[in-house]
mmCIF file of C-alpha atoms and ligand atoms in Angstrom:
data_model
loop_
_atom_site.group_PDB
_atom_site.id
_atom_site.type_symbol
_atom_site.label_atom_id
_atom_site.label_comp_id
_atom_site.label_asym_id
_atom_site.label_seq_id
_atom_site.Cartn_x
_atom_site.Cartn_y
_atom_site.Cartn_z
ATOM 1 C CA UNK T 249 159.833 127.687 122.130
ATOM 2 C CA UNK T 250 157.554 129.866 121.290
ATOM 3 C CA UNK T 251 157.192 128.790 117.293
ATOM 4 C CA UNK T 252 156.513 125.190 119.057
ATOM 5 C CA UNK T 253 153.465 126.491 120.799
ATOM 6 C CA UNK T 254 152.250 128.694 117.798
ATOM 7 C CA UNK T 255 152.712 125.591 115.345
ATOM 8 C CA UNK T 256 150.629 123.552 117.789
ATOM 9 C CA UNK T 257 147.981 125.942 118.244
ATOM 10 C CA UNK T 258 147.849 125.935 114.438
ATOM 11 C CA UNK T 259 147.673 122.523 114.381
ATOM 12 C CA UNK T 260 144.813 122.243 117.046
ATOM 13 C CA UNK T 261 142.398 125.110 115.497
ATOM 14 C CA UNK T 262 143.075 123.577 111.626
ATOM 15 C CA UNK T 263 141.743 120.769 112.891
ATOM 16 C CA UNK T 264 138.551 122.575 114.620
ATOM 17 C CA UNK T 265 137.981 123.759 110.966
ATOM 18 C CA UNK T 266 138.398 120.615 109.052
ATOM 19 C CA UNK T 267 136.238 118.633 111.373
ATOM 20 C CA UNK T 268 133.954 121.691 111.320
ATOM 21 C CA UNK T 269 133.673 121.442 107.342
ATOM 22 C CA UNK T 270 133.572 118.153 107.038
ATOM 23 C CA UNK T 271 130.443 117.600 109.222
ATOM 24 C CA UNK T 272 128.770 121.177 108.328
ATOM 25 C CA UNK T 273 129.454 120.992 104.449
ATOM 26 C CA UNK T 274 130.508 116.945 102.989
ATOM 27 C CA UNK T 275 127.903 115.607 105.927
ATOM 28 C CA UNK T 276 125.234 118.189 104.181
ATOM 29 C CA UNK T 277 123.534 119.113 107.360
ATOM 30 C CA UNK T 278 122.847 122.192 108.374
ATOM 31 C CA UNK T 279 121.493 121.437 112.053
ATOM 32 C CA UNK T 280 124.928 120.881 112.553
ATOM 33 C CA UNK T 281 126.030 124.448 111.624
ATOM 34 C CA UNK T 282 123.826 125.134 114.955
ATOM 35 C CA UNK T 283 124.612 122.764 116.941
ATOM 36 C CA UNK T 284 125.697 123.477 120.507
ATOM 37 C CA UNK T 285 129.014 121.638 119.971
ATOM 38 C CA UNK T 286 129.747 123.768 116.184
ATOM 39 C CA UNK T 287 129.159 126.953 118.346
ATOM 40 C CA UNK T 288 131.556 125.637 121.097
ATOM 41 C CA UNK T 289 134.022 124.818 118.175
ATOM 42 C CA UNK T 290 133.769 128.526 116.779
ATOM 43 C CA UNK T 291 134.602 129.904 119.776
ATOM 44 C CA UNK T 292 137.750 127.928 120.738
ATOM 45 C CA UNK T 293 138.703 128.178 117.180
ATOM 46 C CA UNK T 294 138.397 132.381 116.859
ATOM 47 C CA UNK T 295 140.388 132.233 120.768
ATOM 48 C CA UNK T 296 142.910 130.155 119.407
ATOM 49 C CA UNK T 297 143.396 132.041 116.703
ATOM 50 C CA UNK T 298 143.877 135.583 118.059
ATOM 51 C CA UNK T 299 146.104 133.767 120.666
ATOM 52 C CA UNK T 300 148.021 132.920 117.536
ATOM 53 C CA UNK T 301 148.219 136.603 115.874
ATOM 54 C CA UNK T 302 149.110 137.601 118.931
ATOM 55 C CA UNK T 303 152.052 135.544 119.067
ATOM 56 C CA UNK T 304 153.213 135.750 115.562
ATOM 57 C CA UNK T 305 153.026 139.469 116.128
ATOM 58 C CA UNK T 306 155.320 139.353 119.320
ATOM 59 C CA UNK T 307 157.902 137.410 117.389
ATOM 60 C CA UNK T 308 157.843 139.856 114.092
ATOM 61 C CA UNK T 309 158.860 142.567 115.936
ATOM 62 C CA UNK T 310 161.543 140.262 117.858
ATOM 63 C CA UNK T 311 162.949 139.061 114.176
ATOM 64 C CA UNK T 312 162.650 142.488 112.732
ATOM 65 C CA UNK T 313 164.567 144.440 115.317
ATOM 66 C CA UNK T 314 167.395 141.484 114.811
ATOM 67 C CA UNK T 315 167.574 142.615 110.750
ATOM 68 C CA UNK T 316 167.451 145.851 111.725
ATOM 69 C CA UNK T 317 164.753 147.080 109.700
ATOM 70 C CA UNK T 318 161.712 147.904 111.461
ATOM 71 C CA UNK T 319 162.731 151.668 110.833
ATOM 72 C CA UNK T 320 163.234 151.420 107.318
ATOM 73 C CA UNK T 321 160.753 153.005 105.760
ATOM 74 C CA UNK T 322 161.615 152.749 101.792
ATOM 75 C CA UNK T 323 160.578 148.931 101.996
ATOM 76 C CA UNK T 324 156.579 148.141 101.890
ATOM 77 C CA UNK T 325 156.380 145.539 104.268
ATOM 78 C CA UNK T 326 153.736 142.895 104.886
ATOM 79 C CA UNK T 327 153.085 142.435 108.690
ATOM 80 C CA UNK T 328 154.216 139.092 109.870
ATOM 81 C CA UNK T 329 157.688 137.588 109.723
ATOM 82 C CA UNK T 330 157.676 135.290 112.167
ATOM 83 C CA UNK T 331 160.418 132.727 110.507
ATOM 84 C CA UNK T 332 162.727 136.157 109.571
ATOM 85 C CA UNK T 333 161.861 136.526 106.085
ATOM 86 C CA UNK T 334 160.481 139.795 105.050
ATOM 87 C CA UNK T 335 157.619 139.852 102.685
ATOM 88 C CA UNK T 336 157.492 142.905 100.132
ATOM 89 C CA UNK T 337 154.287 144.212 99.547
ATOM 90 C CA UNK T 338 154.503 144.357 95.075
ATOM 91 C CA UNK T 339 151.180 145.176 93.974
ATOM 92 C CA UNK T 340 149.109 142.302 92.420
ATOM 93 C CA UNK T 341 146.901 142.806 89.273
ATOM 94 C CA UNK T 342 143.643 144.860 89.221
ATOM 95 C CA UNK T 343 141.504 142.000 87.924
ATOM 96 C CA UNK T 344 142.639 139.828 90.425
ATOM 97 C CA UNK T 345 141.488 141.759 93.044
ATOM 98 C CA UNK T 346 138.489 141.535 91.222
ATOM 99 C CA UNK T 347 138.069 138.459 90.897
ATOM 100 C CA UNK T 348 138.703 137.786 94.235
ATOM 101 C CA UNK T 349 135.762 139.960 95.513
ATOM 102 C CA UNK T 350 133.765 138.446 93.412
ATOM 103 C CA UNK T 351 134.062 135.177 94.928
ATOM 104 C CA UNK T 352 133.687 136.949 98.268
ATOM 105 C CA UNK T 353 130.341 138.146 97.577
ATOM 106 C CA UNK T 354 129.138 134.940 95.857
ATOM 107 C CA UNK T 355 130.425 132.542 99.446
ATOM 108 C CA UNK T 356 128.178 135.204 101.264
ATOM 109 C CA UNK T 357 125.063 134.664 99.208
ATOM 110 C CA UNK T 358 125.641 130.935 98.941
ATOM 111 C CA UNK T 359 126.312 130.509 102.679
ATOM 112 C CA UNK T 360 123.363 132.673 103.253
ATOM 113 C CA UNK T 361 121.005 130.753 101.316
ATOM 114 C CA UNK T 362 122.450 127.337 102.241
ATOM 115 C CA UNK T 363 121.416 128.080 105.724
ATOM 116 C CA UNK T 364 118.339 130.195 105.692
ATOM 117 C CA UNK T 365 116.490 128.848 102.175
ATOM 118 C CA UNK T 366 116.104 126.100 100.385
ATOM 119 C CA UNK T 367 118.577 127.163 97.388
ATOM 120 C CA UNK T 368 121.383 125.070 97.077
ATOM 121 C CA UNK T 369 120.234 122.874 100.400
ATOM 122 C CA UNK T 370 120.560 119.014 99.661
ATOM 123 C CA UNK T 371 118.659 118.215 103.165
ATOM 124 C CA UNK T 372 115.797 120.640 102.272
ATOM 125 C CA UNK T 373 115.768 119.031 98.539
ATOM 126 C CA UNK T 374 116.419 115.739 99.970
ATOM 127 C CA UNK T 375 113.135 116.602 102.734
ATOM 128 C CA UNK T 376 111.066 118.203 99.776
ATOM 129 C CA UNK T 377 111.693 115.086 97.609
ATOM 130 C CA UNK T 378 111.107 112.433 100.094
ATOM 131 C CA UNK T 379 107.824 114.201 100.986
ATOM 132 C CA UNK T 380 106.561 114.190 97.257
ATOM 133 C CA UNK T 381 107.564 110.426 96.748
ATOM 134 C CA UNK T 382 105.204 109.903 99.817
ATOM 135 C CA UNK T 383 102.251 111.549 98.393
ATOM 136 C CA UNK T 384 102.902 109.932 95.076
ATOM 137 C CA UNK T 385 102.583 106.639 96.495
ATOM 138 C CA UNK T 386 99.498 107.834 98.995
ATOM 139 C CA UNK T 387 97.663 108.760 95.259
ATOM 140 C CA UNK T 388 99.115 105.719 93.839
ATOM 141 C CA UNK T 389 97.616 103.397 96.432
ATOM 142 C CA UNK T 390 94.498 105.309 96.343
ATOM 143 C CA UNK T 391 93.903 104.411 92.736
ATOM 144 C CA UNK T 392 95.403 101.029 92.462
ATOM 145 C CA UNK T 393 92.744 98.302 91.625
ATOM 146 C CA UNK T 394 91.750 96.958 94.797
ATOM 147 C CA UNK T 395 91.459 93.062 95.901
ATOM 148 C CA UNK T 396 87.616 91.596 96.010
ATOM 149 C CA UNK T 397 86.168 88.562 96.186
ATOM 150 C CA UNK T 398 87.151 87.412 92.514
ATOM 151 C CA UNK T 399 90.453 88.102 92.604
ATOM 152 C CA UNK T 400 91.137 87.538 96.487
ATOM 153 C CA UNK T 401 94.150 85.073 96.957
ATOM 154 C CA UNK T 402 96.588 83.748 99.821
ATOM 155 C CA UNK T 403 100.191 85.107 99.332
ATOM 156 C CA UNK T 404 102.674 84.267 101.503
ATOM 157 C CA UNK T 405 103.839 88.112 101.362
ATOM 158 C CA UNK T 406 100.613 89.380 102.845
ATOM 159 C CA UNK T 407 100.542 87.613 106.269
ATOM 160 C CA UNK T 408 103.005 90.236 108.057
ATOM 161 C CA UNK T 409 101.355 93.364 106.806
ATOM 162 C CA UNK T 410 98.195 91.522 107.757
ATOM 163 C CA UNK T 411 99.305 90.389 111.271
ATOM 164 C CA UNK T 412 99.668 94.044 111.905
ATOM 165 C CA UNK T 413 95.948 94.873 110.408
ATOM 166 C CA UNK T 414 94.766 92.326 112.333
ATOM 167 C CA UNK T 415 95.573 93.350 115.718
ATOM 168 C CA UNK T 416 94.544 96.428 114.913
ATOM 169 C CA UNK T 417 91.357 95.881 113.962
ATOM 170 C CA UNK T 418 89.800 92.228 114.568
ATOM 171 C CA UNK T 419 92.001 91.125 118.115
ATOM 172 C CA UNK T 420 90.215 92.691 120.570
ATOM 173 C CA UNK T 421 86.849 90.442 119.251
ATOM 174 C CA UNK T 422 89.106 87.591 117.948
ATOM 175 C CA UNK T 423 92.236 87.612 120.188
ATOM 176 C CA UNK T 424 95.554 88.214 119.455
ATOM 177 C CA UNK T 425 96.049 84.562 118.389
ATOM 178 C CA UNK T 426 92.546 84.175 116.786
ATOM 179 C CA UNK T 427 91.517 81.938 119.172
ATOM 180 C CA UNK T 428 88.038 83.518 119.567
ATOM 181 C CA UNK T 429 86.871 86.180 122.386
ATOM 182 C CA UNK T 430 83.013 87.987 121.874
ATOM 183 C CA UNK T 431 83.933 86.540 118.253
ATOM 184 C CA UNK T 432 84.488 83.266 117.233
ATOM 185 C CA UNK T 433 88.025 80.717 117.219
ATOM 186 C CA UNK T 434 89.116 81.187 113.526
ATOM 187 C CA UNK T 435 91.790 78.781 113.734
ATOM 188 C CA UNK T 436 89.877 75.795 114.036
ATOM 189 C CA UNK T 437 87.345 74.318 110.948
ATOM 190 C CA UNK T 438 84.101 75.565 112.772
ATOM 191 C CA UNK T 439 82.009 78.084 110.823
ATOM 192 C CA UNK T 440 78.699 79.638 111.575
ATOM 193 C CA UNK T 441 78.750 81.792 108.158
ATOM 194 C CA UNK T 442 79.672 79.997 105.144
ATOM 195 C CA UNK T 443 78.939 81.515 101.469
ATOM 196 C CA UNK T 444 82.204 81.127 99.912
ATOM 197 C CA UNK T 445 83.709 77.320 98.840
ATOM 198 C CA UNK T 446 87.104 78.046 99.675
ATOM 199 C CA UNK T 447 88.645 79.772 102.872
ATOM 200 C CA UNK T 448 90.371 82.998 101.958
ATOM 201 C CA UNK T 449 87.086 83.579 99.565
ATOM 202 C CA UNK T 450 84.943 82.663 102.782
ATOM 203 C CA UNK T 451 86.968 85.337 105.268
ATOM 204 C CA UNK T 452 87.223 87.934 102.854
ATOM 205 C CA UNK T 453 83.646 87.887 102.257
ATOM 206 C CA UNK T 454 82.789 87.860 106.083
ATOM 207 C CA UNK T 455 85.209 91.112 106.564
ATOM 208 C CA UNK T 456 83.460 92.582 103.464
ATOM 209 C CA UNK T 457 80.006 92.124 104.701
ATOM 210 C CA UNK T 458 80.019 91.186 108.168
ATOM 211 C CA UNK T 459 77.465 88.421 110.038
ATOM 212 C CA UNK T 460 73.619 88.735 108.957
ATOM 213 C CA UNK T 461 73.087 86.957 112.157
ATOM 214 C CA UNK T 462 74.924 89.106 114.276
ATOM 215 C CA UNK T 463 76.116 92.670 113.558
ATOM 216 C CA UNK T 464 78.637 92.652 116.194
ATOM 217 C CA UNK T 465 80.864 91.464 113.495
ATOM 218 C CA UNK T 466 80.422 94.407 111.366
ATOM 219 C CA UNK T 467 80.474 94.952 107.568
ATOM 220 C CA UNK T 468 84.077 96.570 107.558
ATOM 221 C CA UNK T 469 84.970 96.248 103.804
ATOM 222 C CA UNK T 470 81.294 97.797 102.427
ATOM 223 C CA UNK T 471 81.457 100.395 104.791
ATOM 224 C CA UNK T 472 84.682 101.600 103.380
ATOM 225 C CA UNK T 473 86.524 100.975 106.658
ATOM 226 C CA UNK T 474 89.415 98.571 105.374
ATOM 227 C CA UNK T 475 90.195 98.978 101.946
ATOM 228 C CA UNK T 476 89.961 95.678 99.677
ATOM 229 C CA UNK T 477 93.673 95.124 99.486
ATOM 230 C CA UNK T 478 93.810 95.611 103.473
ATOM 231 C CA UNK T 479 91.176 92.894 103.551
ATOM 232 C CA UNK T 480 93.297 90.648 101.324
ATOM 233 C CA UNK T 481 96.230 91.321 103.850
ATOM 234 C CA UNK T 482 94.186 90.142 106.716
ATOM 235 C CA UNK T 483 92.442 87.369 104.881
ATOM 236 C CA UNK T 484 95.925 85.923 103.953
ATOM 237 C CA UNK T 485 96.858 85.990 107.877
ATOM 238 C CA UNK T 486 93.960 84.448 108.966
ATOM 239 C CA UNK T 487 94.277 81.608 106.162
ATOM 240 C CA UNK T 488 98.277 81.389 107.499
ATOM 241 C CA UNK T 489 96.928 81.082 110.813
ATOM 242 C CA UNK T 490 94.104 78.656 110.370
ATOM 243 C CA UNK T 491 96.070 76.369 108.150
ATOM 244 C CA UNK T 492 99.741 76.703 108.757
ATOM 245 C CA UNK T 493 100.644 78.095 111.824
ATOM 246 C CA UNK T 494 100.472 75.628 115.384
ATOM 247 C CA UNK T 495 96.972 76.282 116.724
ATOM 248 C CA UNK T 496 96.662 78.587 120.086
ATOM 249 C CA UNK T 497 96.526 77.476 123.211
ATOM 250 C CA UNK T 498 93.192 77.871 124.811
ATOM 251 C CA UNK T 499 91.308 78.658 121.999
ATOM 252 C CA UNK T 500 87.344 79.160 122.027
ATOM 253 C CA UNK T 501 85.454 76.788 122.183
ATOM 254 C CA UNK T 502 84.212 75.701 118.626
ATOM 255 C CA UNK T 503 80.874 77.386 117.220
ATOM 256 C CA UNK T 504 78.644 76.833 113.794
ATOM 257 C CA UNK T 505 79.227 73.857 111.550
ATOM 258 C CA UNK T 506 82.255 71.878 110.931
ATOM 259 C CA UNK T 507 83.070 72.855 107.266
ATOM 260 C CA UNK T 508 86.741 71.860 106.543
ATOM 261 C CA UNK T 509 87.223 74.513 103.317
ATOM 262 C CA UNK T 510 90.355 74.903 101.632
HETATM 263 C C1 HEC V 19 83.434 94.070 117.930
HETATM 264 C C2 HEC V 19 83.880 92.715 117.883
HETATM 265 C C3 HEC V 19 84.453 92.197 116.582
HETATM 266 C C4 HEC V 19 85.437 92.761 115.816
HETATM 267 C C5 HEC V 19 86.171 94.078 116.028
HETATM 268 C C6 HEC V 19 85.662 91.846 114.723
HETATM 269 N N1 HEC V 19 84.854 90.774 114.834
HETATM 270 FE FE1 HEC V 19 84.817 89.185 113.597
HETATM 271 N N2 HEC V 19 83.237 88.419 114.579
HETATM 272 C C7 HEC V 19 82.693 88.944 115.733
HETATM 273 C C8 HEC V 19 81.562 88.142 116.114
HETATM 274 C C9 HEC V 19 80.676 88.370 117.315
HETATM 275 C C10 HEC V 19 81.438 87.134 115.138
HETATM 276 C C11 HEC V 19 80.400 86.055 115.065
HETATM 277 C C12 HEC V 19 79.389 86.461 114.033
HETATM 278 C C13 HEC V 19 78.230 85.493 113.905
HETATM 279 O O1 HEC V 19 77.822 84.960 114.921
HETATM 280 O O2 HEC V 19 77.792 85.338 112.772
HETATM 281 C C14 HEC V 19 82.526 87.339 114.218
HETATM 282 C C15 HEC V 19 82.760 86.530 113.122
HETATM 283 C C16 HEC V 19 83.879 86.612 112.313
HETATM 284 C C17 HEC V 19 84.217 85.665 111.308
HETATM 285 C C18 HEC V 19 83.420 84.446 110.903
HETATM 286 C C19 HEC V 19 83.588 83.355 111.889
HETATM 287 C C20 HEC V 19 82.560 82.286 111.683
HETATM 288 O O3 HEC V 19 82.714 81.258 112.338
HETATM 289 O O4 HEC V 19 81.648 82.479 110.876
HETATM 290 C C21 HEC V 19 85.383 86.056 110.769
HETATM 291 C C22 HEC V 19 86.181 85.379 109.668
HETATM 292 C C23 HEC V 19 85.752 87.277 111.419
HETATM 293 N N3 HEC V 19 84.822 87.585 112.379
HETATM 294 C C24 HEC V 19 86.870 88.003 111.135
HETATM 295 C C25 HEC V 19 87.109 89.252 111.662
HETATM 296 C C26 HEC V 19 88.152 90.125 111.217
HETATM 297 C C27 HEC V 19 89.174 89.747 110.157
HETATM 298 C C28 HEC V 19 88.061 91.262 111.915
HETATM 299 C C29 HEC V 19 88.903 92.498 111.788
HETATM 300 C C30 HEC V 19 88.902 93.153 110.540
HETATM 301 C C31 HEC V 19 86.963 91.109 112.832
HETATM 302 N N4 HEC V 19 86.404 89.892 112.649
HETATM 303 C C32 HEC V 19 86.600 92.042 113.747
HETATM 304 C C33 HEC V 19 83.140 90.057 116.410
HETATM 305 C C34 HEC V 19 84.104 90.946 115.936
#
């Protein structure tokens, strides 16, 4: 009876530690080292296991009174017999021991820095990493050529980066839709500024220099305020949505000449 408990209790805190290492150490994250469920873990597993020296001791002292040797003192005995086998204490070489404090010392310094720096931490390197990639590419976008008015062109690619640019920037004057508000309908083939011969060439310019006739519709690309590859982006969208896409609803009505560019 009471081996069946102790084997289960066994059972049940091995477990605790397996699942513990497994998500602590393989899962290589320490917030779950401190995690209110690791810490409840810890302590069930540390109850369950003094429960269990507690037990085994109970039943060494039951199985050594049955051999009759608990007063023998010539033997050096190891304390736990449990299953009724006596285990001799025979010393075990000097560099062993060695060896084996050794590796005690090195756990603590690597389970001290694997929690508390970044030595040896794959989600601080991982963090640290992932942060530099991000600048790179903040540098890298700095200094990549930007789009202007010779090389602007439509790409398909652009219009869903340049939705998003576009509600950002141009829907509260243009609608969501482009259907017109203070500004103009750009979805229909009305045009009050026309310097370019073809359409994308035509927007981008507007966004770059905004109206002569009416600064409401401000110079956004020479004032630095959207970069020229931003201005392609939203260019491209308002091409897809002038040409391609089914026209809004109630759009504005139409204003300047009718200029039907390509
Ligand atoms: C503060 C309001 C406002 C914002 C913001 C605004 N616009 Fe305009 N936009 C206007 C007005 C007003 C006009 C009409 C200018 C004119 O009469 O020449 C206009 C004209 C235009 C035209 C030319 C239409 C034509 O018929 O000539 C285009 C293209 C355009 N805007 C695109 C944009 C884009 C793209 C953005 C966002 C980057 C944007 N606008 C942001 C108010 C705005």
């Amino acid at each position: 009876m009471l081996s069946k408990q102790r084997a289960l209790i066994k059972i049940f805190y091995s477990l605790f530690i397996i699942i513990f290492i497994f998500y602590a150490f393989l899962e290589c994250n320490s917030d779950y080292i401190k995690h209110p469920i690791s810490i409840i873990i810890y302590i069930i597993s540390l109850i369950l296991m003094i429960i269990s020296y507690f037990l085994e001791k109970k039943n060494y002292k039951n199985s050594l009174d049955e051999n009759n040797l608990i007063n023998n003192n010539d033997i050096k005995k190891i304390d736990h017999g449990f299953d009724g086998i006596l285990e001799l204490d025979n010393k075990i070489p000097k560099l062993w021991f060695k060896l084996f404090y050794i590796t005690i010392v090195i756990s603590i310094i690597y389970f001290y820095s694997f929690l508390f720096t970044n030595f040896a931490n794959p989600q601080f390197e991982y963090k640290i990493a992932y942060r530099n990639q991000l600048k790179e590419i903040k540098e890298y976008e700095k200094k990549k050529p930007q789009a202007s008015i010779e090389t602007v062109k439509f790409d398909e690619k652009f219009i869903n980066d340049g939705k998003k640019l576009f509600n950002e920037n141009c829907a509260t004057c243009h609608n969501v839709d482009g259907g017109g508000n203070i500004g103009p309908n750009l979805t229909d083939d009305y045009w009050i500024n026309h310097t370019e011969k073809t359409l994308i060439k035509n927007v981008f310019s507007i966004i770059w220099n905004g109206s002569k006739n009416n600064k409401v519709m401000r110079a956004f690309g020479a004032s630095g305020e959207i970069k020229g590859n931003d201005i392609q982006k939203i260019s491209s969208y308002i091409y897809y949505i002038n040409k391609i896409k089914k026209k809004p609803n109630n759009p504005k009505f139409p204003e300047g000449e009718k200029i039907i560019l390509e």
